[in-house]
């Protein structure tokens, strides 16, 4: 419940800043692909709300490298807030949740993305923007929340614990619609056409949260639909953890391109690209894809 609330509260800040049109846009430098890594006051204010709401609710959860919660943005101690959670669990969550399980606090890592698709946010491409919370236990993603601030749609799912979102009834394995990153769709397009033939449709999109929702049955009109999500370069774990948890809870898969599970402890990112699918033979897809690692993407 607190993860859902954090994503929604963060989303409120993201929307408020975008609608004020004063983004205070800055660059954090360049990404590995050479794109500007942007930051706005939407990122900062959302981060503050999400971080402190979770931290106040569960003070004994520790993150990697002494951080309490793994987050994309730097948390400035000067901006510290105590945001109290009333510990009420909304009805719609209560009715889905199975029997609760207790786990030791030290086995829990929390990953938050206070504003996914910042580049698109600065371009006012609102449909791609999400706020995300993910909880992993012993490195395995168990709870994911993806919230779309501009349509106020929230998807959540918990492994063995219920969800408010489901898979679609059918997927096209022969000539799939593949959702890929807007910033480097060319590379994936080549690989996809090579693997699945010329009938394959490539959908370039912003934001990892948006791309995972493209695989699901989402009632949001602005959400495109895809059969597969492929990413071929380095990606950060706060971008993918929530989507990984949701897919896993619904019986889907998110792995590296070589089919390995992703651990949400240790480093902030993964090198091995990404393949996400649901209701498909995931390992057969992995075998079908060329060895992208060797081809240098």
Coordinates of C-alpha atoms in Angstrom, one line a residue:
X1 CA 0.0 0.0 0.0
X2 CA 2.8 2.4 0.8
X3 CA 4.5 1.6 -2.5
X4 CA 1.4 2.5 -4.4
X5 CA 0.9 5.7 -2.4
X6 CA 4.5 6.7 -3.0
X7 CA 4.2 6.2 -6.7
X8 CA 1.0 8.3 -6.8
X9 CA 2.4 11.0 -4.5
X10 CA 5.5 11.3 -6.7
X11 CA 3.3 11.4 -9.7
X12 CA 1.3 14.3 -8.3
X13 CA 4.6 16.3 -8.1
X14 CA 5.6 15.3 -11.6
X15 CA 2.3 16.5 -13.0
X16 CA 2.3 19.7 -11.0
X17 CA 5.7 20.7 -12.2
X18 CA 4.9 19.8 -15.9
X19 CA 1.7 21.8 -15.7
X20 CA 3.5 24.9 -14.2
X21 CA 5.8 24.7 -17.2
X22 CA 8.8 25.6 -15.0
X23 CA 10.9 22.5 -15.3
X24 CA 14.3 23.9 -14.2
X25 CA 15.9 21.5 -16.6
X26 CA 19.6 20.5 -16.1
X27 CA 21.9 17.9 -17.5
X28 CA 23.5 15.3 -15.3
X29 CA 26.0 14.6 -18.1
X30 CA 25.8 12.1 -20.9
X31 CA 24.4 8.6 -20.9
X32 CA 26.6 5.8 -22.2
X33 CA 24.8 6.1 -25.6
X34 CA 25.8 9.8 -25.7
X35 CA 22.3 11.2 -25.0
X36 CA 21.8 14.0 -22.5
X37 CA 20.9 12.6 -19.0
X38 CA 18.4 15.2 -18.0
X39 CA 17.0 16.1 -14.7
X40 CA 14.1 18.5 -13.8
X41 CA 12.5 19.8 -10.6
X42 CA 9.8 17.1 -11.4
X43 CA 12.4 14.4 -10.8
X44 CA 13.7 16.1 -7.6
X45 CA 10.3 16.8 -5.9
X46 CA 8.9 13.4 -6.8
X47 CA 12.0 11.8 -5.4
X48 CA 11.7 13.7 -2.2
X49 CA 8.1 12.6 -1.7
X50 CA 8.6 9.0 -2.6
X51 CA 11.9 8.5 -0.8
X52 CA 10.7 10.0 2.5
X53 CA 7.3 8.4 2.5
X54 CA 8.9 5.0 2.1
X55 CA 11.7 5.7 4.6
X56 CA 9.4 7.0 7.3
X57 CA 7.0 4.0 6.8
X58 CA 9.8 1.4 6.9
X59 CA 12.8 3.0 8.6
X60 CA 14.7 -0.3 9.0
X61 CA 15.0 -1.2 5.3
X62 CA 18.5 -0.6 4.2
X63 CA 19.7 -0.3 0.6
X64 CA 22.9 -1.0 -1.1
X65 CA 26.2 0.8 -0.2
X66 CA 24.6 2.1 3.0
X67 CA 21.8 3.8 1.1
X68 CA 18.3 3.2 2.6
X69 CA 16.5 3.1 -0.7
X70 CA 18.0 2.9 -4.2
X71 CA 16.9 5.8 -6.2
X72 CA 17.8 7.5 -9.5
X73 CA 18.1 10.9 -7.9
X74 CA 20.5 12.2 -5.2
X75 CA 18.7 12.8 -1.9
X76 CA 19.7 16.0 -0.2
X77 CA 19.6 15.7 3.6
X78 CA 18.8 19.4 3.8
X79 CA 15.5 18.7 2.1
X80 CA 14.6 15.9 4.6
X81 CA 10.9 15.5 5.2
X82 CA 9.0 13.3 7.5
X83 CA 6.0 12.1 5.5
X84 CA 3.7 10.1 7.6
X85 CA 1.8 7.1 6.3
X86 CA -1.6 6.5 8.0
X87 CA -1.0 2.7 7.6
X88 CA -4.4 2.3 6.1
X89 CA -4.6 -0.3 3.3
X90 CA -7.1 0.6 0.6
X91 CA -9.9 -1.9 -0.1
X92 CA -8.9 -2.6 -3.7
X93 CA -5.5 -3.7 -2.4
X94 CA -6.8 -5.7 0.5
X95 CA -9.2 -7.7 -1.6
X96 CA -6.3 -8.9 -3.9
X97 CA -3.6 -9.6 -1.4
X98 CA -3.0 -13.2 -0.4
X99 CA -1.7 -14.2 3.1
X100 CA 1.1 -11.9 4.1
X101 CA 4.6 -13.3 4.5
X102 CA 7.2 -11.9 6.9
X103 CA 10.8 -11.4 5.6
X104 CA 13.8 -10.1 7.5
X105 CA 14.3 -6.3 6.8
X106 CA 17.9 -6.9 5.8
X107 CA 16.8 -9.1 2.9
X108 CA 14.7 -6.3 1.4
X109 CA 16.0 -3.8 -1.2
X110 CA 13.8 -1.0 -2.5
X111 CA 14.3 0.6 -5.9
X112 CA 12.4 3.8 -6.9
X113 CA 12.3 5.8 -10.2
X114 CA 10.8 9.1 -9.3
X115 CA 10.3 10.1 -13.0
X116 CA 10.9 7.6 -15.8
X117 CA 11.2 9.1 -19.3
X118 CA 12.7 12.5 -18.2
X119 CA 13.7 13.2 -21.8
X120 CA 10.2 12.7 -23.0
X121 CA 8.9 14.7 -20.0
X122 CA 11.0 17.7 -21.1
X123 CA 9.5 17.3 -24.7
X124 CA 6.0 17.2 -23.2
X125 CA 5.4 13.7 -24.4
X126 CA 3.4 12.9 -21.3
X127 CA 2.1 9.4 -22.1
X128 CA 5.5 7.9 -21.7
X129 CA 6.1 9.2 -18.2
X130 CA 5.8 6.9 -15.1
X131 CA 6.8 6.8 -11.4
X132 CA 7.8 3.4 -10.1
X133 CA 8.5 1.6 -6.9
X134 CA 9.9 -1.9 -6.6
X135 CA 10.6 -4.1 -3.7
X136 CA 13.1 -7.0 -4.0
X137 CA 13.7 -9.8 -1.5
X138 CA 17.2 -11.4 -1.6
X139 CA 17.7 -9.7 -5.0
X140 CA 14.5 -11.1 -6.5
X141 CA 11.8 -8.6 -7.5
X142 CA 8.6 -9.4 -5.6
X143 CA 6.5 -6.2 -5.8
X144 CA 6.2 -3.6 -8.6
X145 CA 4.2 -0.4 -9.0
X146 CA 4.0 1.6 -12.2
X147 CA 2.0 4.8 -12.1
X148 CA 1.2 7.0 -15.0
X149 CA 0.8 10.5 -13.6
X150 CA -0.9 12.1 -16.6
X151 CA -3.7 9.5 -16.9
X152 CA -3.7 8.6 -13.2
X153 CA -3.5 4.9 -14.0
X154 CA -1.6 2.7 -11.5
X155 CA -0.6 -0.9 -12.1
X156 CA 0.7 -3.1 -9.3
X157 CA 1.5 -6.7 -8.8
X158 CA 3.1 -8.9 -6.1
X159 CA 4.6 -12.3 -6.7
X160 CA 2.3 -14.8 -5.1
X161 CA 0.4 -11.9 -3.7
X162 CA -2.2 -10.6 -6.1
X163 CA -2.4 -7.7 -8.7
X164 CA -4.7 -5.2 -10.2
X165 CA -3.4 -5.8 -13.8
X166 CA -3.4 -8.8 -16.0
X167 CA -1.9 -10.2 -19.2
X168 CA -3.8 -9.8 -22.5
X169 CA -5.5 -12.9 -23.8
X170 CA -3.3 -13.4 -26.9
X171 CA 0.2 -12.4 -28.2
X172 CA 1.7 -12.7 -31.6
X173 CA 4.9 -14.8 -31.5
X174 CA 5.3 -15.2 -35.3
X175 CA 5.4 -11.5 -36.2
X176 CA 5.5 -9.7 -32.9
X177 CA 5.0 -6.0 -32.3
X178 CA 8.2 -5.1 -30.5
X179 CA 8.5 -2.0 -28.2
X180 CA 12.0 -0.6 -28.1
X181 CA 13.8 2.6 -26.9
X182 CA 13.2 5.8 -28.8
X183 CA 16.8 6.7 -28.5
X184 CA 18.3 3.7 -30.1
X185 CA 15.5 2.0 -32.1
X186 CA 17.7 1.5 -35.1
X187 CA 19.9 -1.2 -33.6
X188 CA 17.0 -3.2 -32.3
X189 CA 15.1 -2.9 -35.5
X190 CA 17.9 -4.5 -37.5
X191 CA 18.0 -7.4 -35.0
X192 CA 14.2 -7.8 -34.8
X193 CA 13.8 -7.9 -38.6
X194 CA 16.6 -10.4 -38.9
X195 CA 15.1 -12.6 -36.2
X196 CA 11.3 -12.3 -36.9
X197 CA 11.2 -11.3 -40.5
X198 CA 9.9 -8.2 -42.3
X199 CA 6.4 -8.3 -41.0
X200 CA 7.6 -7.3 -37.5
X201 CA 6.4 -3.9 -36.3
X202 CA 8.8 -1.8 -34.3
X203 CA 7.3 0.6 -31.8
X204 CA 9.8 3.2 -30.5
X205 CA 8.8 4.4 -27.1
X206 CA 10.1 6.3 -24.1
X207 CA 10.4 5.0 -20.6
X208 CA 10.9 1.4 -19.4
X209 CA 7.7 1.5 -17.3
X210 CA 5.7 2.4 -20.3
X211 CA 7.2 -0.4 -22.4
X212 CA 6.4 -3.0 -19.8
X213 CA 2.8 -1.8 -19.6
X214 CA 2.7 -2.2 -23.4
X215 CA 2.8 -5.9 -22.8
X216 CA -0.2 -5.9 -20.5
X217 CA -4.0 -5.4 -20.6
X218 CA -4.0 -1.7 -19.7
X219 CA -7.3 0.3 -19.9
X220 CA -5.4 3.5 -20.6
X221 CA -6.2 4.9 -24.0
X222 CA -2.8 6.5 -24.5
X223 CA -1.0 3.2 -24.0
X224 CA 0.3 1.4 -27.1
X225 CA 0.3 -2.4 -27.2
X226 CA 3.3 -4.7 -28.0
X227 CA 4.1 -8.4 -27.8
X228 CA 7.7 -8.1 -26.8
X229 CA 10.0 -5.6 -25.2
X230 CA 13.7 -5.6 -26.3
X231 CA 16.5 -3.4 -25.0
X232 CA 20.1 -3.8 -26.3
X233 CA 22.3 -1.5 -24.2
X234 CA 23.1 -0.9 -20.6
X235 CA 20.1 -0.1 -18.4
X236 CA 19.6 1.0 -14.8
X237 CA 17.8 -1.3 -12.3
X238 CA 15.4 1.3 -11.0
X239 CA 14.1 1.6 -14.6
X240 CA 13.3 -2.1 -14.8
X241 CA 12.7 -3.6 -11.3
X242 CA 9.0 -2.6 -11.0
X243 CA 8.3 -4.0 -14.5
X244 CA 10.2 -7.1 -13.8
X245 CA 8.2 -7.8 -10.6
X246 CA 4.9 -7.2 -12.3
X247 CA 5.7 -9.5 -15.2
X248 CA 7.0 -12.2 -12.8
X249 CA 3.8 -11.9 -10.7
X250 CA 1.7 -12.4 -13.8
X251 CA 3.8 -15.4 -15.1
X252 CA 5.9 -13.4 -17.5
X253 CA 9.7 -13.0 -17.8
X254 CA 12.2 -10.3 -17.9
X255 CA 15.8 -11.4 -18.4
X256 CA 19.0 -10.3 -20.0
X257 CA 19.2 -11.1 -23.7
X258 CA 21.1 -14.2 -22.9
X259 CA 18.2 -15.4 -20.7
X260 CA 19.8 -14.7 -17.3
X261 CA 17.7 -13.6 -14.3
X262 CA 18.5 -10.0 -13.1
X263 CA 19.5 -9.6 -9.4
X264 CA 18.4 -6.4 -7.6
X265 CA 21.3 -6.2 -5.3
X266 CA 24.8 -4.9 -6.0
X267 CA 25.4 -2.6 -8.9
X268 CA 22.9 -0.1 -10.2
X269 CA 22.7 -1.4 -13.7
X270 CA 22.9 -4.4 -16.1
X271 CA 25.0 -4.7 -19.1
X272 CA 23.4 -7.6 -20.9
X273 CA 20.4 -5.9 -22.5
X274 CA 16.9 -7.0 -21.8
X275 CA 14.1 -9.2 -23.1
X276 CA 10.6 -9.1 -21.6
X277 CA 7.7 -11.3 -22.6
X278 CA 4.5 -12.8 -21.2
X279 CA 2.5 -15.9 -22.2
X280 CA 5.3 -16.8 -24.7
X281 CA 8.1 -19.4 -24.6
X282 CA 10.7 -17.0 -23.2
X283 CA 13.7 -19.3 -23.5
X284 CA 12.8 -20.1 -27.2
X285 CA 12.8 -16.3 -27.8
X286 CA 16.3 -16.0 -26.2
X287 CA 17.6 -18.8 -28.4
X288 CA 16.1 -17.2 -31.5
X289 CA 17.8 -13.8 -30.9
X290 CA 21.3 -13.5 -32.2
X291 CA 24.1 -13.1 -29.7
X292 CA 24.0 -9.3 -29.4
X293 CA 26.8 -9.2 -26.9
X294 CA 29.2 -10.5 -29.5
X295 CA 27.9 -8.3 -32.3
X296 CA 28.7 -5.2 -30.1
X297 CA 25.0 -4.3 -30.2

